[in-house]
Coordinates of C-alpha atoms in Angstrom, one line a residue:
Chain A
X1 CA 63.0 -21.6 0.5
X2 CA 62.9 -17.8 1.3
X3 CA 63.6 -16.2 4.7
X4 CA 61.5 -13.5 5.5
X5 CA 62.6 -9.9 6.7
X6 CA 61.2 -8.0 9.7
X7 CA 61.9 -5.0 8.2
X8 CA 61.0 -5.0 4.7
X9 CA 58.4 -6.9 3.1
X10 CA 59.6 -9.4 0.0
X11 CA 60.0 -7.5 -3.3
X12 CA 58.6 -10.7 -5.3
X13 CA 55.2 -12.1 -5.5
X14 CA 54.8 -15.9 -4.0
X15 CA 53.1 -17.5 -6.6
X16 CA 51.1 -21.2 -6.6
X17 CA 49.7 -22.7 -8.9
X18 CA 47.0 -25.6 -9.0
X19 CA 48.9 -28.3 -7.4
X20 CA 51.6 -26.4 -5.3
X21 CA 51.7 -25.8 -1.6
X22 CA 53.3 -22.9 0.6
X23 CA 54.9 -23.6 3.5
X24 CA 55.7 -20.9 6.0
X25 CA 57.1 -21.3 9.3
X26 CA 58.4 -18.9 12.1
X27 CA 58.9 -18.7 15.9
X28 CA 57.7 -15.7 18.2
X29 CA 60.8 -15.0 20.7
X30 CA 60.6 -12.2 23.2
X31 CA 62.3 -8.9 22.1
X32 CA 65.2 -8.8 24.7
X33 CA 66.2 -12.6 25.5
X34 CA 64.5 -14.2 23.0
X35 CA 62.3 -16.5 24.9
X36 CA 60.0 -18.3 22.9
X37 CA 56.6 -17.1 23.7
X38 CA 53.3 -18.7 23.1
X39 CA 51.0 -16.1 21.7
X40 CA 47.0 -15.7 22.8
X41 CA 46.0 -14.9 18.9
X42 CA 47.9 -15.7 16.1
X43 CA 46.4 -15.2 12.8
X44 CA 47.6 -14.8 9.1
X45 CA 45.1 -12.5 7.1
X46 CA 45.0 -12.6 3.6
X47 CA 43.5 -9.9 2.4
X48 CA 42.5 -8.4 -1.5
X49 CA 42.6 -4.5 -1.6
X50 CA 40.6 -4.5 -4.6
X51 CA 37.3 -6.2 -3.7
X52 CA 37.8 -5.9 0.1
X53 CA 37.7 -9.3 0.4
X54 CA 39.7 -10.8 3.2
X55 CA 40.2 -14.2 5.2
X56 CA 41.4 -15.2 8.7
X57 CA 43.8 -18.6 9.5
X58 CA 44.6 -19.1 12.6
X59 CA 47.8 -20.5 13.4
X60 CA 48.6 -22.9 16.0
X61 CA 51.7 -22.4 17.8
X62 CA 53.5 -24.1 20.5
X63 CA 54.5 -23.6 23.4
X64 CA 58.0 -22.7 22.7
X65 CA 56.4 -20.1 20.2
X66 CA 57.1 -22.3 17.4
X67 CA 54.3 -22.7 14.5
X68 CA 53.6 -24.0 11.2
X69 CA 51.3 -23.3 8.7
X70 CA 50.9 -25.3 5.3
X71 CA 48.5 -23.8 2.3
X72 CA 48.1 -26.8 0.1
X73 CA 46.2 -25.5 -3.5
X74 CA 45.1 -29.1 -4.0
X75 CA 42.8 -28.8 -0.8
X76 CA 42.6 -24.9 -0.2
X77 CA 41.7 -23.7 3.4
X78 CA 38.4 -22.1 4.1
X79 CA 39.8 -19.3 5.5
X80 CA 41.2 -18.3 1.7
X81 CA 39.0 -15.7 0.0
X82 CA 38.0 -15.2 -3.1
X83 CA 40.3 -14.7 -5.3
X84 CA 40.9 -12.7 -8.7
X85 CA 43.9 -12.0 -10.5
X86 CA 44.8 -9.2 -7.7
X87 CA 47.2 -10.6 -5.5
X88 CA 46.7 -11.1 -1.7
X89 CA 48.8 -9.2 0.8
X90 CA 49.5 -11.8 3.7
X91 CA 49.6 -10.4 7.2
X92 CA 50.9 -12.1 10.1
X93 CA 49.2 -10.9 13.3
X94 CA 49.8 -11.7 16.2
X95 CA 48.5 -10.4 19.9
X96 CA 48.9 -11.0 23.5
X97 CA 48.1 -9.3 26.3
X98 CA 51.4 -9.4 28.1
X99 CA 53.2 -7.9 25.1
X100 CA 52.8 -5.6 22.4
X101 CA 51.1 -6.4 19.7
X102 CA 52.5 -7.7 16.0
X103 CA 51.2 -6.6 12.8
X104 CA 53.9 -7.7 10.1
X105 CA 53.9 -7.0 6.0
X106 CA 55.4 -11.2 4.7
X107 CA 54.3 -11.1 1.3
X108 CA 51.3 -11.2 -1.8
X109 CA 50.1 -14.1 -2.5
X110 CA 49.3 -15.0 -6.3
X111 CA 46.9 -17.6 -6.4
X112 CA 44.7 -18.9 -9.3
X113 CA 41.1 -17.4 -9.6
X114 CA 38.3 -19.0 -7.5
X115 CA 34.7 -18.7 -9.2
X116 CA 32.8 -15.5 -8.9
X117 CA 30.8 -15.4 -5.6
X118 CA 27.5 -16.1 -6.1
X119 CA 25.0 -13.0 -5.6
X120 CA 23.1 -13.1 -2.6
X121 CA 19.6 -12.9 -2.7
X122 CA 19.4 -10.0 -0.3
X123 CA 22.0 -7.9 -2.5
X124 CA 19.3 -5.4 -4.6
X125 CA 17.9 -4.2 -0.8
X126 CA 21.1 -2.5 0.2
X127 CA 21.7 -0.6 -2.9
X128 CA 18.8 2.4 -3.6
X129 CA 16.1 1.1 -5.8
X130 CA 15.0 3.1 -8.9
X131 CA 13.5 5.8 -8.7
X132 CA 9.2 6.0 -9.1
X133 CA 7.8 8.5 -11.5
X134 CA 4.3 8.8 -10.4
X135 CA 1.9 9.5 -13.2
X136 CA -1.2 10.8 -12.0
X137 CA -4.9 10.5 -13.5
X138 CA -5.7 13.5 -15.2
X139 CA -8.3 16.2 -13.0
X140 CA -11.6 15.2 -13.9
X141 CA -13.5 17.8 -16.1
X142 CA -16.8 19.6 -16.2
X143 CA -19.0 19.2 -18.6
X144 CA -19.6 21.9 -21.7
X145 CA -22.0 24.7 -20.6
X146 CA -25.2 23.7 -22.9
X147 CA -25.4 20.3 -21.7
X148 CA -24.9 21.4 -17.8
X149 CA -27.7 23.9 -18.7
X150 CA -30.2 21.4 -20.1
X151 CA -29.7 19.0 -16.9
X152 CA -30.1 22.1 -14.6
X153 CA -33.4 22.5 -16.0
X154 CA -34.6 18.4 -16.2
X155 CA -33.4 19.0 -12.4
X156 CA -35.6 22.0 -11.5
X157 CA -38.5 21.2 -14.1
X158 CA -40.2 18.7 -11.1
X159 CA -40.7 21.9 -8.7
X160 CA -43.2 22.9 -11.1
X161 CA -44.7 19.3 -11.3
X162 CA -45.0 19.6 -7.9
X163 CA -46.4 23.2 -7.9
X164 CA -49.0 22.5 -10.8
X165 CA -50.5 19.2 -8.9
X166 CA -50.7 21.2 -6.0
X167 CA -52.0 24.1 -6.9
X168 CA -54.9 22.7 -8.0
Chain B
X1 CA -70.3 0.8 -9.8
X2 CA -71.5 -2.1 -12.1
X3 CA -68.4 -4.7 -12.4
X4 CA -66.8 -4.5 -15.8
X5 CA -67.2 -7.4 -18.7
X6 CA -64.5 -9.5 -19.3
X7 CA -63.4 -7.9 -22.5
X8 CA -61.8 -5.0 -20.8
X9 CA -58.7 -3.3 -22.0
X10 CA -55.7 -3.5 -19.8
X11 CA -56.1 1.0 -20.8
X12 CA -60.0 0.5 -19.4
X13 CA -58.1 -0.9 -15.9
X14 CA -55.3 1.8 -15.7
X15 CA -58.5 4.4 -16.5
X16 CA -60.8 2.8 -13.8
X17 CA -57.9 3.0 -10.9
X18 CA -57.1 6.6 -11.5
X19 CA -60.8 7.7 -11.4
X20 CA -61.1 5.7 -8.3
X21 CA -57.8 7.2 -6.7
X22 CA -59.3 10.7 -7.7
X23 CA -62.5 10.2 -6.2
X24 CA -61.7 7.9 -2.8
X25 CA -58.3 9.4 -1.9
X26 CA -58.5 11.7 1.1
X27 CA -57.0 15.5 -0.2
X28 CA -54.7 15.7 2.4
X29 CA -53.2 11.7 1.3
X30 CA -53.2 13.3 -2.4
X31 CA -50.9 16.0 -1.7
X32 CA -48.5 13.7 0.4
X33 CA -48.6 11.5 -2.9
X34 CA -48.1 14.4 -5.5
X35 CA -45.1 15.5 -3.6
X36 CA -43.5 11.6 -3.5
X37 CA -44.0 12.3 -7.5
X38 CA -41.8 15.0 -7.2
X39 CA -39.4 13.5 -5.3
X40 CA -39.3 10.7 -7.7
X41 CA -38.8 12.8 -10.6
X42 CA -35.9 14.4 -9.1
X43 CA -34.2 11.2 -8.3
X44 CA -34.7 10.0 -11.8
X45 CA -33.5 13.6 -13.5
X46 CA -30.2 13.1 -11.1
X47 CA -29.6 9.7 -11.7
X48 CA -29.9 10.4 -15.2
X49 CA -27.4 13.4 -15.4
X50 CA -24.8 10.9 -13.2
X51 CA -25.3 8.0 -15.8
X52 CA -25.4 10.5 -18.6
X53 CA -22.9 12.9 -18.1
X54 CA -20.6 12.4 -15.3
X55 CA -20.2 12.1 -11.9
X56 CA -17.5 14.7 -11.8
X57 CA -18.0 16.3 -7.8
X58 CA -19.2 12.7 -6.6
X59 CA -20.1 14.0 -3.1
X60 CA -22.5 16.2 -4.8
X61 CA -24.2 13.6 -6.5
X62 CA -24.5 11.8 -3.6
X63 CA -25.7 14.3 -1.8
X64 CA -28.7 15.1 -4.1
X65 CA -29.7 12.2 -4.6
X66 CA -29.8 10.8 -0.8
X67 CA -32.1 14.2 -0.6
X68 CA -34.5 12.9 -2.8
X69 CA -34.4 9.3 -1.6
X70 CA -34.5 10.1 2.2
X71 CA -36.9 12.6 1.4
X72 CA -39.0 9.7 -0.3
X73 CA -38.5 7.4 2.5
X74 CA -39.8 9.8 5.3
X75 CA -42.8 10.6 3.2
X76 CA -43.7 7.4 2.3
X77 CA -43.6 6.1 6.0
X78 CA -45.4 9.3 7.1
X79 CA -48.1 9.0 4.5
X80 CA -48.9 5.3 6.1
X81 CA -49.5 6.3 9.4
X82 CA -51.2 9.4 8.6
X83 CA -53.8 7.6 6.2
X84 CA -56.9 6.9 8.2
X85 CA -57.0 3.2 6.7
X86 CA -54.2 2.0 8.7
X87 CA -55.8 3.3 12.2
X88 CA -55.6 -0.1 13.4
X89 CA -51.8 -0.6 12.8
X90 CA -50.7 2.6 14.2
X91 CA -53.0 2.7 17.5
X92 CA -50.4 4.5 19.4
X93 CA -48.6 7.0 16.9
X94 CA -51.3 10.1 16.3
X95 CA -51.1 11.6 13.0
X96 CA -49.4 14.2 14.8
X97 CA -47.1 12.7 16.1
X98 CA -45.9 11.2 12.9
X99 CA -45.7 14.4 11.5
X100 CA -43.5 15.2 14.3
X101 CA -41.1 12.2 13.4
X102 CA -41.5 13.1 9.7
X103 CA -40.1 17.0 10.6
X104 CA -37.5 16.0 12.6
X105 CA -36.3 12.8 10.4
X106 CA -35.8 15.6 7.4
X107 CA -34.1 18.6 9.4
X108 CA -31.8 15.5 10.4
X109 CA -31.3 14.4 6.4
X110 CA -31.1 18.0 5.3
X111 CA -28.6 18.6 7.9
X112 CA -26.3 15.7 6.5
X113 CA -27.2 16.7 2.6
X114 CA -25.9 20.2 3.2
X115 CA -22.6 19.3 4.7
X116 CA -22.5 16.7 2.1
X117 CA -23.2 19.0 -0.8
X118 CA -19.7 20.7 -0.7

């Protein structure tokens, strides 16, 4: 069992294994008197800086400002994300709109690997598809000279069909 | 003319029609007819080159050989009702008047085949 400072963050990974559970408990108290307080939001973020992966657990508390939360690896919450073998930097925030809000550093989390998210089929349309290299059809050609000569003449020779029927 | 015996050559036939088209054929329907030859000829020579050769500026082709075709088509109709024969089917176009239709009908086609031609 490890206390948790306010001011620093824990030097030493927490790490679980397949069949261990983390239990982490804490009470909000007003800065001068120490009241408990019952929080609007409450939320622990787990959070991996290298694939920007992150998940949200909200954590009920009471209304003395006491709360639980239990992370059993036999039956892992939703909210977990997935995981690699970066460790998860655990958040605790909390907000309220009659005090300031909390944003506190605990700990990383070391947990085992989950499987490899599966690719969705949309992926490929937000990345730039490949580029197209348009080949165009070659121009078309004229024909060589001789054989654009002879037609011209089939072409023309009925004017003088015409001219020698009626010219008669 | 004395009718033929029954061992005439198909050649004999072919022979006997073009004396009678020579002799019975109105001038005026002969010279209609000798340019629809021409027109046909030209048709055919275009055609030709297209098949041939190529059909490299297509609009031109098209062009030409619409002329000829159109052209064809307005002398055809123009040599029916101008042929005295067919009176009694056209009672109410003059021969004039058909030649007015046939004049205007190819300033129209020539119009389009120039633009055409490109």
């Amino acid at each position: 069992m490890v206390t948790i400072s306010l001011t620093q963050p824990l030097s030493t990974h927490v790490k679980l294994s397949k069949g261990d559970k983390l239990k982490l408990t804490f009470q909000v108290v007003e800065k001068d008197g120490g009241k408990g307080v019952q929080p609007h939001q409450t939320f622990l973020r787990f959070y991996d800086e290298e694939s920007g992966e992150e998940g949200i657990q909200p954590v009920r508390v009471t209304n003395g400002g006491k709360a639980k939360f239990e992370l059993d690896m036999a039956k892992p919450p939703v909210s977990l994300p997935p995981t690699s073998d970066v460790p998860l930097k655990v958040t605790l925030l909390i907000g309220s709109p009659l005090h300031s809000p909390l944003k506190l550093e605990l700990f990383d989390l070391l947990v085992p690997a989950s499987q490899a998210l599966p690719v969705h089929p949309e992926e490929p349309n937000f990345h730039p598809l490949p580029e197209i290299h348009h080949t165009f059809r070659p121009d078309q050609k004229m024909p060589p000279r001789p054989i654009s000569a002879i037609f011209s003449a089939v072409v023309v020779a009925p004017w003088a069909v015409l001219l020698a029927l009626v010219g008669d | 003319m004395a009718p033929k015996s029954s061992t005439t050559t198909s050649a004999n036939v072919v022979q006997a029609l073009w004396k009678a088209y020579r002799d019975d054929t109105a001038d005026r329907l002969k010279f209609i007819d000798a340019f629809l030859f021409f027109l046909m000829l030209s048709g055919i020579a275009q055609f030709l080159y297209c098949i041939l050769v190529t059909d490299y500026p297509f609009n031109a082709f098209l062009a030409g050989f619409a002329s000829t075709v159109g052209q064809f088509v307005l002398t055809a109709s123009l040599r029916s009702q101008v042929n005295p024969e067919n009176k009694k089917e056209f009672k109410d176009v003059s021969p004039e008047r058909a030649f007015g239709d046939f004049a205007l009908g190819s300033i129209v086609l020539h119009f389009f085949v120039y633009n055409f031609l490109g």
